[in-house]
Coordinates of C-alpha atoms in Angstrom, one line a residue:
Chain A
M27 CA -40.0 -6.1 -24.7
A28 CA -41.7 -4.7 -28.4
S29 CA -45.1 -7.6 -27.0
D30 CA -45.0 -5.0 -23.7
T31 CA -45.7 -1.4 -25.3
S32 CA -48.8 -3.0 -26.2
T33 CA -49.8 -3.0 -23.0
R34 CA -48.3 0.1 -21.1
P35 CA -50.2 3.4 -20.9
A36 CA -48.8 6.1 -23.7
P37 CA -45.6 7.5 -22.5
P38 CA -45.8 11.9 -22.2
E39 CA -45.7 13.6 -24.7
P40 CA -42.0 14.5 -25.1
I41 CA -41.0 18.6 -24.6
Q42 CA -41.0 19.8 -28.2
A43 CA -39.2 23.9 -27.7
V44 CA -36.8 25.3 -29.9
P45 CA -33.1 24.6 -29.0
V46 CA -30.5 27.1 -28.1
R47 CA -28.5 28.1 -31.0
H48 CA -24.6 28.2 -30.5
P49 CA -22.9 29.9 -33.4
G50 CA -19.6 30.8 -31.9
R51 CA -19.0 26.6 -32.1
W52 CA -20.4 26.1 -36.1
V53 CA -17.7 29.5 -36.6
A54 CA -14.4 27.3 -34.8
A55 CA -15.4 24.6 -36.0
A56 CA -15.3 26.1 -39.0
V57 CA -11.9 28.4 -38.6
I58 CA -10.9 24.1 -37.1
A59 CA -11.5 22.8 -41.1
V60 CA -10.9 25.5 -43.0
L61 CA -7.0 25.4 -41.4
A62 CA -6.7 21.5 -41.0
A63 CA -7.2 22.4 -44.6
M64 CA -4.1 24.3 -45.1
F65 CA -2.3 21.5 -43.2
V66 CA -3.0 18.9 -45.6
H67 CA -2.7 20.8 -48.8
M68 CA 0.3 21.1 -47.2
L69 CA 1.7 17.8 -46.5
V70 CA 0.4 16.7 -49.3
T71 CA 2.1 19.5 -52.0
N72 CA 4.9 20.7 -49.9
P73 CA 7.9 18.6 -52.3
V74 CA 10.1 19.2 -49.8
F75 CA 8.7 16.6 -47.1
Q76 CA 10.0 13.2 -49.9
W77 CA 6.9 10.7 -49.1
G78 CA 8.6 8.6 -51.0
F79 CA 12.2 8.6 -49.7
M80 CA 11.5 8.9 -46.1
F81 CA 8.8 6.3 -45.9
D82 CA 12.1 3.6 -47.8
N83 CA 14.6 5.1 -45.3
M84 CA 12.6 4.9 -41.8
F85 CA 12.2 1.1 -42.0
S86 CA 15.4 0.8 -42.4
S87 CA 17.8 -2.4 -40.8
G88 CA 19.9 0.1 -38.4
V89 CA 16.7 2.2 -37.7
L90 CA 14.9 -0.8 -36.6
R91 CA 18.3 -2.1 -34.4
G92 CA 17.8 2.0 -33.0
A93 CA 14.5 1.3 -31.8
R94 CA 15.6 -1.9 -30.6
T95 CA 17.6 -0.8 -28.5
T96 CA 15.2 2.4 -27.3
L97 CA 12.7 0.3 -26.1
V98 CA 15.6 -2.0 -24.1
M99 CA 17.3 0.8 -23.1
T100 CA 13.5 2.5 -21.6
V101 CA 12.1 -0.7 -20.8
L102 CA 15.9 -0.5 -18.3
A103 CA 16.0 2.0 -17.2
M104 CA 12.5 2.4 -15.6
L105 CA 12.9 -1.5 -14.6
L106 CA 16.4 -0.3 -12.5
G107 CA 14.9 3.2 -11.6
I108 CA 11.7 2.1 -9.8
L109 CA 13.4 -0.6 -7.6
F110 CA 16.1 2.3 -7.0
G111 CA 13.4 4.9 -6.6
I112 CA 11.3 2.7 -4.1
V113 CA 15.2 2.2 -2.0
V114 CA 15.0 5.4 -1.6
A115 CA 11.8 6.2 -0.8
V116 CA 11.8 3.8 1.6
M117 CA 14.9 5.1 2.1
R118 CA 13.2 8.6 3.3
L119 CA 10.7 7.1 5.7
S120 CA 13.1 5.9 7.9
P121 CA 12.9 6.6 11.4
N122 CA 17.5 6.7 11.4
P123 CA 17.7 10.8 10.0
I124 CA 20.6 10.1 8.4
V125 CA 19.3 7.1 6.5
A126 CA 16.6 9.6 5.5
G127 CA 18.7 13.0 5.0
A128 CA 20.7 10.7 2.3
S129 CA 17.7 10.3 0.7
W130 CA 16.9 13.7 0.6
A131 CA 20.3 14.8 -0.8
Y132 CA 20.2 12.2 -2.6
V133 CA 16.7 13.1 -4.6
W134 CA 17.6 17.1 -4.5
F135 CA 20.9 16.2 -6.2
F136 CA 19.7 14.4 -9.0
R137 CA 16.3 16.4 -9.5
A138 CA 18.2 18.9 -9.9
I139 CA 20.4 18.4 -12.6
P140 CA 19.7 17.6 -16.5
R141 CA 19.9 15.1 -18.0
I142 CA 22.4 15.3 -21.1
V143 CA 23.8 16.7 -18.5
L144 CA 23.9 13.7 -16.1
L145 CA 24.6 11.7 -18.8
F146 CA 27.3 13.6 -20.7
F147 CA 29.5 13.3 -17.9
C148 CA 28.3 9.7 -17.3
A149 CA 29.8 9.7 -20.8
N150 CA 33.2 10.7 -19.2
L151 CA 33.9 8.9 -15.8
G152 CA 37.2 6.3 -17.5
A153 CA 38.8 10.4 -17.3
L154 CA 38.2 10.5 -13.2
Y155 CA 40.1 6.7 -13.2
A156 CA 42.1 4.6 -15.6
T157 CA 40.2 1.1 -14.2
Y158 CA 37.1 1.2 -11.5
E159 CA 37.5 -1.7 -8.6
L160 CA 35.9 -3.3 -6.0
G161 CA 36.9 -3.4 -2.5
F162 CA 37.2 -2.6 0.6
P163 CA 37.2 1.1 0.9
F164 CA 40.3 3.4 2.1
D165 CA 42.1 -0.2 1.6
R166 CA 46.1 0.7 0.7
Q167 CA 45.5 3.6 3.2
L168 CA 44.7 1.3 6.8
M169 CA 47.6 -1.4 4.8
D170 CA 49.5 1.5 4.9
L171 CA 48.3 2.9 8.5
F172 CA 49.8 -1.3 9.5
G173 CA 52.9 -1.0 7.9
F174 CA 51.6 -3.7 4.5
S175 CA 52.3 -2.0 0.8
S176 CA 49.2 -4.6 -0.6
D177 CA 45.7 -3.8 -0.9
L178 CA 42.5 -5.2 -1.3
R179 CA 41.0 -5.5 -4.0
F180 CA 38.3 -8.7 -6.4
L181 CA 37.6 -7.0 -9.5
G182 CA 39.1 -4.2 -11.9
L183 CA 37.1 -3.3 -14.8
D184 CA 38.7 -0.7 -17.8
G185 CA 37.2 2.5 -16.9
N186 CA 36.9 3.7 -20.0
E187 CA 35.0 0.4 -21.8
I188 CA 32.3 0.5 -19.3
F189 CA 31.4 3.4 -18.7
S190 CA 30.7 3.8 -23.3
G191 CA 28.1 3.9 -25.3
F192 CA 24.8 1.2 -23.8
F193 CA 26.1 1.7 -20.6
A194 CA 27.5 5.3 -19.7
G195 CA 23.6 6.1 -21.2
L196 CA 21.8 3.6 -19.1
L197 CA 23.6 4.9 -15.8
G198 CA 22.7 7.7 -16.4
L199 CA 18.9 7.4 -17.3
V200 CA 18.4 4.9 -14.1
L201 CA 20.4 7.0 -11.6
S202 CA 18.2 10.1 -12.5
E203 CA 14.8 8.0 -13.3
A204 CA 15.3 7.2 -9.1
A205 CA 15.6 10.1 -8.0
Y206 CA 12.0 11.3 -9.3
M207 CA 10.0 7.1 -9.4
A208 CA 11.1 7.7 -5.0
E209 CA 9.3 11.1 -4.4
I210 CA 6.2 9.2 -6.3
V211 CA 6.1 5.9 -4.4
R212 CA 6.9 8.3 -1.6
A213 CA 3.8 9.7 -2.0
G214 CA 1.8 6.5 -2.9
I215 CA 3.4 4.7 0.5
Q216 CA 1.8 8.3 2.4
S217 CA -1.6 8.0 1.2
V218 CA -2.6 4.7 1.8
D219 CA -4.4 5.0 5.4
P220 CA -1.8 3.8 8.0
G221 CA -4.9 1.2 9.3
Q222 CA -3.5 -0.8 7.0
T223 CA 0.1 -1.1 8.8
E224 CA -1.7 -1.3 12.3
A225 CA -4.2 -4.5 10.9
A226 CA -0.6 -5.9 9.6
S227 CA 1.1 -6.0 12.6
A228 CA -1.3 -7.1 14.5
L229 CA -1.6 -10.1 12.4
G230 CA 2.1 -10.2 13.1
M231 CA 3.1 -9.3 9.9
S232 CA 6.6 -7.5 8.9
R233 CA 7.8 -4.1 8.2
G234 CA 9.1 -5.7 5.4
K235 CA 6.3 -8.1 4.6
T236 CA 2.9 -5.3 5.6
L237 CA 5.1 -2.9 2.6
R238 CA 5.7 -5.4 0.0
R239 CA 2.2 -7.4 0.5
I240 CA -0.1 -5.3 1.4
V241 CA 0.9 -1.1 1.2
L242 CA 3.2 -1.7 -2.3
P243 CA -0.1 -2.5 -4.5
Q244 CA -1.8 0.0 -2.6
A245 CA 0.4 2.5 -3.2
M246 CA 0.7 0.9 -6.5
R247 CA -2.7 3.2 -8.0
V248 CA -1.0 6.3 -6.4
I249 CA 2.0 4.9 -7.9
G250 CA 0.5 3.4 -11.2
P251 CA -0.4 6.6 -13.8
P252 CA 2.7 9.0 -12.5
T253 CA 4.7 5.6 -12.5
G254 CA 3.7 5.4 -17.1
N255 CA 4.2 9.0 -17.7
E256 CA 7.0 8.2 -16.6
T257 CA 8.2 5.7 -18.4
I258 CA 6.7 7.5 -21.6
A259 CA 8.8 11.0 -21.2
M260 CA 11.5 8.9 -20.7
L261 CA 11.5 6.7 -23.6
K262 CA 11.8 10.5 -25.6
D263 CA 14.6 10.6 -23.4
T264 CA 16.4 8.2 -24.6
S265 CA 17.1 10.9 -27.9
L266 CA 19.5 12.1 -25.3
L267 CA 21.7 9.5 -25.2
L268 CA 23.3 11.3 -28.1
A269 CA 25.7 13.0 -25.5
V270 CA 27.3 10.0 -24.6
P271 CA 26.5 9.3 -27.7
V272 CA 24.8 6.2 -27.5
T273 CA 24.6 5.3 -31.2
T274 CA 22.7 2.5 -31.6
E275 CA 19.3 4.2 -31.0
L276 CA 16.1 5.0 -32.8
N277 CA 16.1 8.8 -33.2
F278 CA 20.6 8.8 -33.8
Q279 CA 20.4 6.5 -36.6
L280 CA 16.7 8.7 -38.6
R281 CA 19.6 11.7 -38.3
A282 CA 22.2 9.6 -39.7
I283 CA 20.1 8.8 -42.9
G284 CA 19.0 12.8 -42.9
S285 CA 22.6 14.2 -42.9
R286 CA 23.8 11.8 -45.2
T287 CA 21.3 12.0 -47.6
F288 CA 20.8 16.3 -47.0
Q289 CA 17.5 14.7 -46.9
I290 CA 16.6 17.3 -42.8
I291 CA 12.7 17.2 -43.2
P292 CA 11.1 14.2 -44.1
M293 CA 13.7 11.9 -41.8
A294 CA 12.8 14.1 -39.1
V295 CA 9.4 14.2 -39.8
A296 CA 10.1 10.1 -39.8
S297 CA 11.2 11.0 -36.0
I298 CA 8.0 12.2 -35.3
L299 CA 6.1 9.4 -36.5
W300 CA 7.8 7.0 -34.7
Y301 CA 7.9 8.3 -31.8
L302 CA 4.4 9.0 -32.5
A303 CA 3.8 5.2 -33.1
L304 CA 6.2 4.0 -29.8
T305 CA 4.7 6.1 -27.5
S306 CA 1.4 5.0 -28.1
L307 CA 1.9 2.1 -27.6
L308 CA 3.2 2.1 -24.0
M309 CA -0.4 4.5 -23.5
V310 CA -2.2 1.5 -24.1
A311 CA 0.5 -1.0 -22.3
Q312 CA -0.3 1.4 -18.6
H313 CA -3.9 1.3 -19.7
F314 CA -3.8 -2.0 -18.8
I315 CA -1.5 -2.2 -16.0
E316 CA -3.5 0.4 -13.9
K317 CA -6.2 -1.0 -14.7
R318 CA -5.2 -5.3 -13.0
F319 CA -3.9 -2.8 -9.5
S320 CA -7.1 -1.3 -9.5
R321 CA -8.8 -4.1 -7.6
G322 CA -10.7 -4.1 -4.9
F323 CA -11.6 -0.1 -6.0
G324 CA -13.3 0.3 -9.0
G325 CA -16.2 -1.8 -7.2
R326 CA -15.6 -3.4 -10.5
E327 CA -16.5 -7.6 -10.1
T328 CA -14.3 -10.4 -11.2
R329 CA -15.1 -13.5 -13.7
Q330 CA -15.9 -15.3 -10.5
Q331 CA -18.2 -12.7 -9.0
R332 CA -20.0 -12.0 -12.2
A333 CA -21.0 -15.6 -12.6
E334 CA -21.6 -15.9 -8.9
R335 CA -23.8 -13.5 -9.3
E336 CA -25.5 -14.5 -12.6
A337 CA -25.8 -18.0 -10.3
R338 CA -27.9 -16.4 -7.9
S339 CA -30.6 -14.1 -9.7
V340 CA -31.1 -17.5 -12.5
G341 CA -31.6 -19.2 -8.9
S342 CA -34.0 -17.1 -7.8
T343 CA -36.0 -16.4 -11.0
H344 CA -37.5 -19.4 -12.0
Chain B
M9 CA -8.0 -0.3 42.5
S10 CA -8.8 -3.3 43.3
T11 CA -8.3 -5.6 40.5
V12 CA -11.3 -7.8 38.8
T13 CA -11.6 -11.0 38.2
N14 CA -15.1 -13.2 37.2
G15 CA -17.4 -15.5 39.5
N16 CA -15.5 -18.4 37.4
A17 CA -12.5 -17.2 37.7
V18 CA -12.9 -16.2 41.8
D19 CA -12.8 -20.3 41.7
A20 CA -9.1 -21.1 40.3
A21 CA -7.3 -18.2 42.3
P22 CA -3.7 -20.4 40.3
V23 CA -5.1 -19.4 36.6
R24 CA -2.5 -17.3 35.5
P25 CA -4.3 -14.3 33.5
M26 CA -4.7 -13.8 30.7
V27 CA -4.2 -10.4 31.1
K28 CA -2.9 -8.9 33.8
A29 CA -2.5 -4.5 34.0
E30 CA 0.2 -3.7 36.7
A31 CA -0.2 0.9 37.1
V32 CA 0.0 1.3 33.4
R33 CA 0.4 4.8 31.9
K34 CA 0.8 6.1 29.2
S35 CA 1.0 10.1 27.9
F36 CA 1.3 11.3 24.3
G37 CA 3.1 14.7 24.5
S38 CA 1.7 16.4 27.9
T39 CA -2.0 14.7 27.6
E40 CA -1.7 11.2 29.9
V41 CA -4.0 8.6 29.0
L42 CA -3.5 6.4 31.5
K43 CA -3.2 6.9 34.8
G44 CA -2.2 4.1 35.9
I45 CA -4.3 1.3 35.4
D46 CA -4.5 -2.6 36.8
L47 CA -7.2 -4.6 34.9
E48 CA -7.6 -9.0 35.5
V49 CA -9.0 -10.4 32.1
A50 CA -8.8 -14.7 33.5
P51 CA -9.2 -17.2 29.9
R52 CA -12.2 -17.4 29.0
E53 CA -13.6 -14.3 30.2
V54 CA -15.4 -11.5 28.2
M55 CA -14.5 -8.0 29.4
C56 CA -16.1 -4.9 27.7
V57 CA -14.7 -1.7 28.4
V58 CA -17.3 1.6 28.9
G59 CA -16.7 5.0 28.9
P60 CA -17.0 8.5 28.0
S61 CA -14.9 8.8 24.1
G62 CA -11.4 10.2 25.2
S63 CA -11.4 7.7 28.7
G64 CA -8.6 5.8 27.0
K65 CA -10.6 2.8 26.5
S66 CA -9.2 2.3 23.5
T67 CA -5.5 3.8 24.1
F68 CA -5.3 0.9 26.3
L69 CA -6.4 -1.5 24.5
R70 CA -3.6 -0.9 22.0
C71 CA -0.7 -0.9 24.3
V72 CA -2.2 -5.2 25.5
N73 CA -0.6 -5.7 21.3
H74 CA 1.3 -3.4 21.9
L75 CA 0.5 -0.9 18.7
E76 CA 1.0 2.1 22.1
K77 CA 4.2 1.3 23.8
I78 CA 3.5 1.9 28.0
D79 CA 5.3 4.5 30.3
S80 CA 5.3 2.8 32.4
G81 CA 3.6 -0.1 35.0
R82 CA 3.4 -3.3 33.1
L83 CA 1.4 -5.3 30.9
S84 CA 1.7 -8.7 30.5
V85 CA 0.0 -11.7 27.6
D86 CA -0.8 -15.2 28.7
G87 CA 2.2 -14.6 31.4
R88 CA 5.0 -13.2 29.1
L89 CA 5.3 -8.7 29.5
V90 CA 4.6 -7.6 26.1
G91 CA 7.1 -5.5 23.8
Y92 CA 10.2 -6.9 26.6
R93 CA 11.6 -9.3 28.5
E94 CA 13.6 -8.6 31.5
K95 CA 16.9 -10.1 32.0
G96 CA 19.1 -9.7 35.0
G97 CA 16.5 -7.4 37.1
K98 CA 16.6 -5.5 33.4
L99 CA 13.5 -4.7 30.4
H100 CA 14.8 -5.2 27.4
E101 CA 12.7 -4.3 24.8
L102 CA 11.8 -6.9 22.0
K103 CA 13.3 -6.6 18.5
E104 CA 10.4 -6.3 15.9
S105 CA 10.4 -9.8 15.0
E106 CA 9.5 -10.9 18.6
V107 CA 7.1 -7.7 19.0
A108 CA 5.5 -9.8 15.8
A109 CA 4.7 -12.7 17.6
Q110 CA 3.7 -11.6 20.3
R111 CA 1.2 -10.3 18.0
R112 CA 0.3 -13.5 16.7
D113 CA -1.8 -14.8 19.4
I114 CA -3.6 -11.7 20.5
G115 CA -6.3 -10.7 17.4
M116 CA -7.4 -7.4 17.0
V117 CA -10.1 -6.0 15.4
F118 CA -10.9 -2.4 14.4
Q119 CA -13.5 0.4 14.9
R120 CA -13.0 0.7 10.4
F121 CA -12.3 -3.0 9.7
N122 CA -9.3 -1.5 7.7
L123 CA -9.4 -5.0 5.5
F124 CA -7.1 -5.1 3.0
P125 CA -8.9 -3.9 0.1
H126 CA -6.9 -5.1 -2.6
M127 CA -7.5 -8.5 -1.6
T128 CA -10.9 -10.5 -1.7
A129 CA -12.4 -11.7 1.6
L130 CA -10.8 -15.6 1.5
E131 CA -7.4 -14.2 0.9
N132 CA -7.5 -11.3 3.8
V133 CA -8.6 -13.6 5.8
T134 CA -5.8 -16.1 5.0
E135 CA -2.9 -14.2 4.4
A136 CA -1.7 -14.3 7.6
P137 CA -2.4 -17.6 7.8
V138 CA -0.1 -17.7 4.3
Q139 CA 2.8 -15.3 4.8
V140 CA 3.7 -15.3 8.5
K141 CA 2.7 -19.2 9.8
G142 CA 4.4 -20.0 6.3
L143 CA 1.5 -23.0 5.6
K144 CA -0.4 -23.4 2.2
K145 CA -2.7 -22.0 0.2
D146 CA -4.2 -24.9 -0.8
A147 CA -4.1 -25.7 3.1
C148 CA -4.9 -22.2 4.3
R149 CA -8.3 -21.6 1.4
D150 CA -10.7 -24.5 3.3
L151 CA -9.9 -23.3 6.8
G152 CA -11.2 -19.5 5.3
A153 CA -13.5 -20.4 3.6
A154 CA -15.0 -22.4 6.5
L155 CA -13.7 -19.5 9.2
L156 CA -15.6 -17.5 6.0
E157 CA -19.2 -19.8 7.0
R158 CA -18.7 -20.0 10.6
V159 CA -19.1 -15.7 10.3
G160 CA -22.4 -16.2 7.9
L161 CA -19.9 -15.5 4.9
G162 CA -20.1 -18.8 3.1
N163 CA -21.7 -17.4 0.0
R164 CA -19.4 -13.6 -0.2
I165 CA -15.6 -15.3 -0.6
H166 CA -14.2 -13.8 -3.6
S167 CA -16.0 -10.9 -3.2
Y168 CA -13.3 -7.6 -2.4
P169 CA -14.2 -5.1 1.0
N170 CA -16.1 -2.6 -1.6
Q171 CA -18.5 -4.7 -2.9
L172 CA -19.3 -5.6 1.2
S173 CA -21.9 -4.0 3.8
G174 CA -20.1 -2.2 6.6
G175 CA -21.2 -5.1 8.9
Q176 CA -20.5 -8.0 7.0
Q177 CA -16.6 -6.3 6.2
Q178 CA -16.7 -6.4 10.3
R179 CA -17.7 -9.8 10.0
V180 CA -13.9 -11.0 7.3
A181 CA -12.2 -9.1 9.6
I182 CA -13.3 -11.3 12.7
A183 CA -12.0 -14.6 10.8
R184 CA -9.7 -12.5 9.9
A185 CA -8.5 -11.8 13.3
L186 CA -9.8 -15.9 13.9
A187 CA -7.1 -16.8 11.3
M188 CA -4.0 -16.6 13.5
E189 CA -5.9 -18.5 16.2
P190 CA -5.5 -16.3 19.1
K191 CA -5.6 -16.4 22.8
L192 CA -7.3 -13.3 22.9
M193 CA -9.0 -11.2 21.0
L194 CA -9.2 -7.7 21.5
F195 CA -12.1 -5.1 19.7
D196 CA -11.6 -2.3 19.8
E197 CA -15.9 -0.4 19.5
P198 CA -16.0 -3.4 16.5
T199 CA -20.0 -1.0 15.6
S200 CA -19.1 1.7 16.1
A201 CA -18.5 2.8 12.6
L202 CA -21.4 0.7 11.3
D203 CA -25.1 1.7 10.6
P204 CA -27.7 0.7 13.2
E205 CA -29.0 -2.1 11.3
L206 CA -26.1 -3.8 10.4
V207 CA -25.4 -3.7 14.2
G208 CA -27.1 -6.5 14.6
E209 CA -25.0 -9.0 12.6
V210 CA -21.6 -8.4 14.5
L211 CA -22.5 -8.4 18.2
D212 CA -24.3 -12.1 17.2
V213 CA -21.0 -13.8 15.9
M214 CA -19.2 -11.9 18.8
R215 CA -21.5 -14.0 20.6
G216 CA -20.6 -17.2 19.4
L217 CA -17.1 -16.2 19.4
A218 CA -17.6 -16.0 23.5
E219 CA -19.9 -19.4 23.3
S220 CA -17.2 -20.5 22.6
G221 CA -14.6 -20.1 25.1
M222 CA -12.5 -17.0 23.8
T223 CA -11.6 -14.7 25.8
M224 CA -12.5 -11.0 24.9
L225 CA -11.1 -7.8 25.8
V226 CA -14.0 -5.7 24.3
V227 CA -14.3 -1.3 24.0
T228 CA -18.0 -1.4 23.7
H229 CA -20.8 0.8 23.5
E230 CA -23.2 -1.3 23.0
M231 CA -24.4 -1.8 26.5
G232 CA -27.1 -4.3 25.4
F233 CA -24.3 -6.3 24.7
A234 CA -21.8 -6.2 27.9
R235 CA -24.9 -7.2 29.8
E236 CA -25.9 -10.1 28.3
V237 CA -22.0 -11.2 27.0
G238 CA -19.5 -9.9 29.4
D239 CA -18.0 -12.2 31.8
T240 CA -16.8 -8.3 33.6
L241 CA -18.1 -4.9 32.5
V242 CA -15.2 -2.2 33.0
F243 CA -16.2 2.0 33.4
M244 CA -12.9 3.9 32.4
D245 CA -12.8 8.1 32.7
D246 CA -10.4 10.2 32.8
G247 CA -7.3 7.9 32.0
A248 CA -8.8 5.3 34.8
V249 CA -10.1 2.6 36.0
V250 CA -13.5 4.1 37.9
E251 CA -15.7 0.8 38.3
A252 CA -15.4 -2.7 37.7
G253 CA -17.8 -5.9 38.2
S254 CA -20.6 -8.2 36.8
P255 CA -22.2 -5.6 34.6
K256 CA -25.4 -6.4 35.5
Q257 CA -24.2 -4.8 39.1
V258 CA -22.3 -2.1 37.1
L259 CA -26.1 -1.5 35.1
T260 CA -28.1 -1.4 37.7
D261 CA -26.3 -0.9 41.0
P262 CA -23.4 1.8 40.1
Q263 CA -21.4 2.8 42.6
H264 CA -19.4 6.3 42.2
E265 CA -21.3 8.6 40.9
R266 CA -19.3 9.6 37.8
T267 CA -21.2 5.8 36.2
R268 CA -24.4 6.3 37.2
A269 CA -23.3 9.8 35.2
F270 CA -22.5 8.3 32.3
L271 CA -25.3 5.2 32.2
S272 CA -27.4 8.1 33.0
K273 CA -27.1 9.2 29.6
V274 CA -26.1 6.3 27.1
L275 CA -28.9 3.7 28.5

């Protein structure tokens, strides 16, 4: 390239003009710099922060186990919430008004209830019935009607046992998340061109296959970003599990150390740093997942196509 | 309206028509779009349907593979009623899976291509054979590559639809429909969404398909294609067949005033 420039005509003279000054920007930058310096100064000089104590305690075994519980709960609640949400969304689009109405009612109900209230309720389902049994609906009433005195139940679980801790927390979060995911999935499905469904039908694909293979993968492009936001919100909402309570969860563990040692601020800061780190981790994961589902939309080449294009261009110039 | 058959089919009168429409009617709300269509397409025949927009030609095409339900009359493909089964003198609606099975034998090409944007050209072509017929992916790869080669896109099999021109996309769409080995191909204004310089490559592929003996029902505005490739030309207006016959006869010596008026605008 460098040798080429000598043979080309000299480039035209670039414009030499006095640029517009922006004094407002400089003032704003100065103000922000001063505020930032004051903030750092406070972090360093205020003895209440107890940085040494915080770093000694924010990676204790209980806290690490808490971080694991928080992550596992987030992943499980989102996976189940997404699956259940897809079911509710597909029901909402059903031509049957009762199925669609049930779906609407579900979303209306669970979106209206604060998560902490729902979690508290789920934690106390053991008080509603002592045992939870699986069996034929209205079995006792029906058996009475026909003159028998038995029932038709095969599985019984102790209510106080199953609706405690982790399971109660998961139940509450999934029920709530499914309502939000249902709306996100529905918007995604409706964003796909109806011509896609027609083309799949014309090829003889069933409704289920069309949904799974054609509509949902394209809907994912619309569903992806809000689902990422939901996941990040879910990670933070696991701190609401103190309403159940789930004592192995991250924030609970950090607070417990703070209350025990009366070092409230250092452990609150530790909590902030933990959630900041975990959320950042999820944002990175979100970036890669969104990239995966934008296939065929961004005009990006696949590796194979690039190889082919380069092979073609090499072939044409030599 | 008299039924129409091409020259070849007249000799072989007992041959079962590929498409047979008798007094087919269809309304959207209070608007009647098809007002009693009678048509017959013989096997290996290429029938082109022309007419002003809103004349019902696309709707009729969509009825043939049951993307739209007809309100009255009878419509059958290869001797089987579309969307219904006749039992004891009564019509029974087909189950969704049975309708899907009927559509497997009918290929359709859309005005706006409707390729699956999240799949490569090859994946678009092999999707239905793998998912619907249950064929092995590896076996379909060769089939798909061969079909794309046939429509002149052997070197673009790994491209996504948005990396292809409109003409290339429509050719992929034709290959996709052919992958199911249909008995009948429906074309719904296949070149209307294309830039003028891309129309030819699609028509060339369709011409080759006609020469290979495919039965084709083509809704189009391409009079040149209808004249050269079509066995029959049907002129529709206002939900009815106004005139039908050999393309040469309809185009050079139209019998109806409405046909003359339409042709004077497009030719």
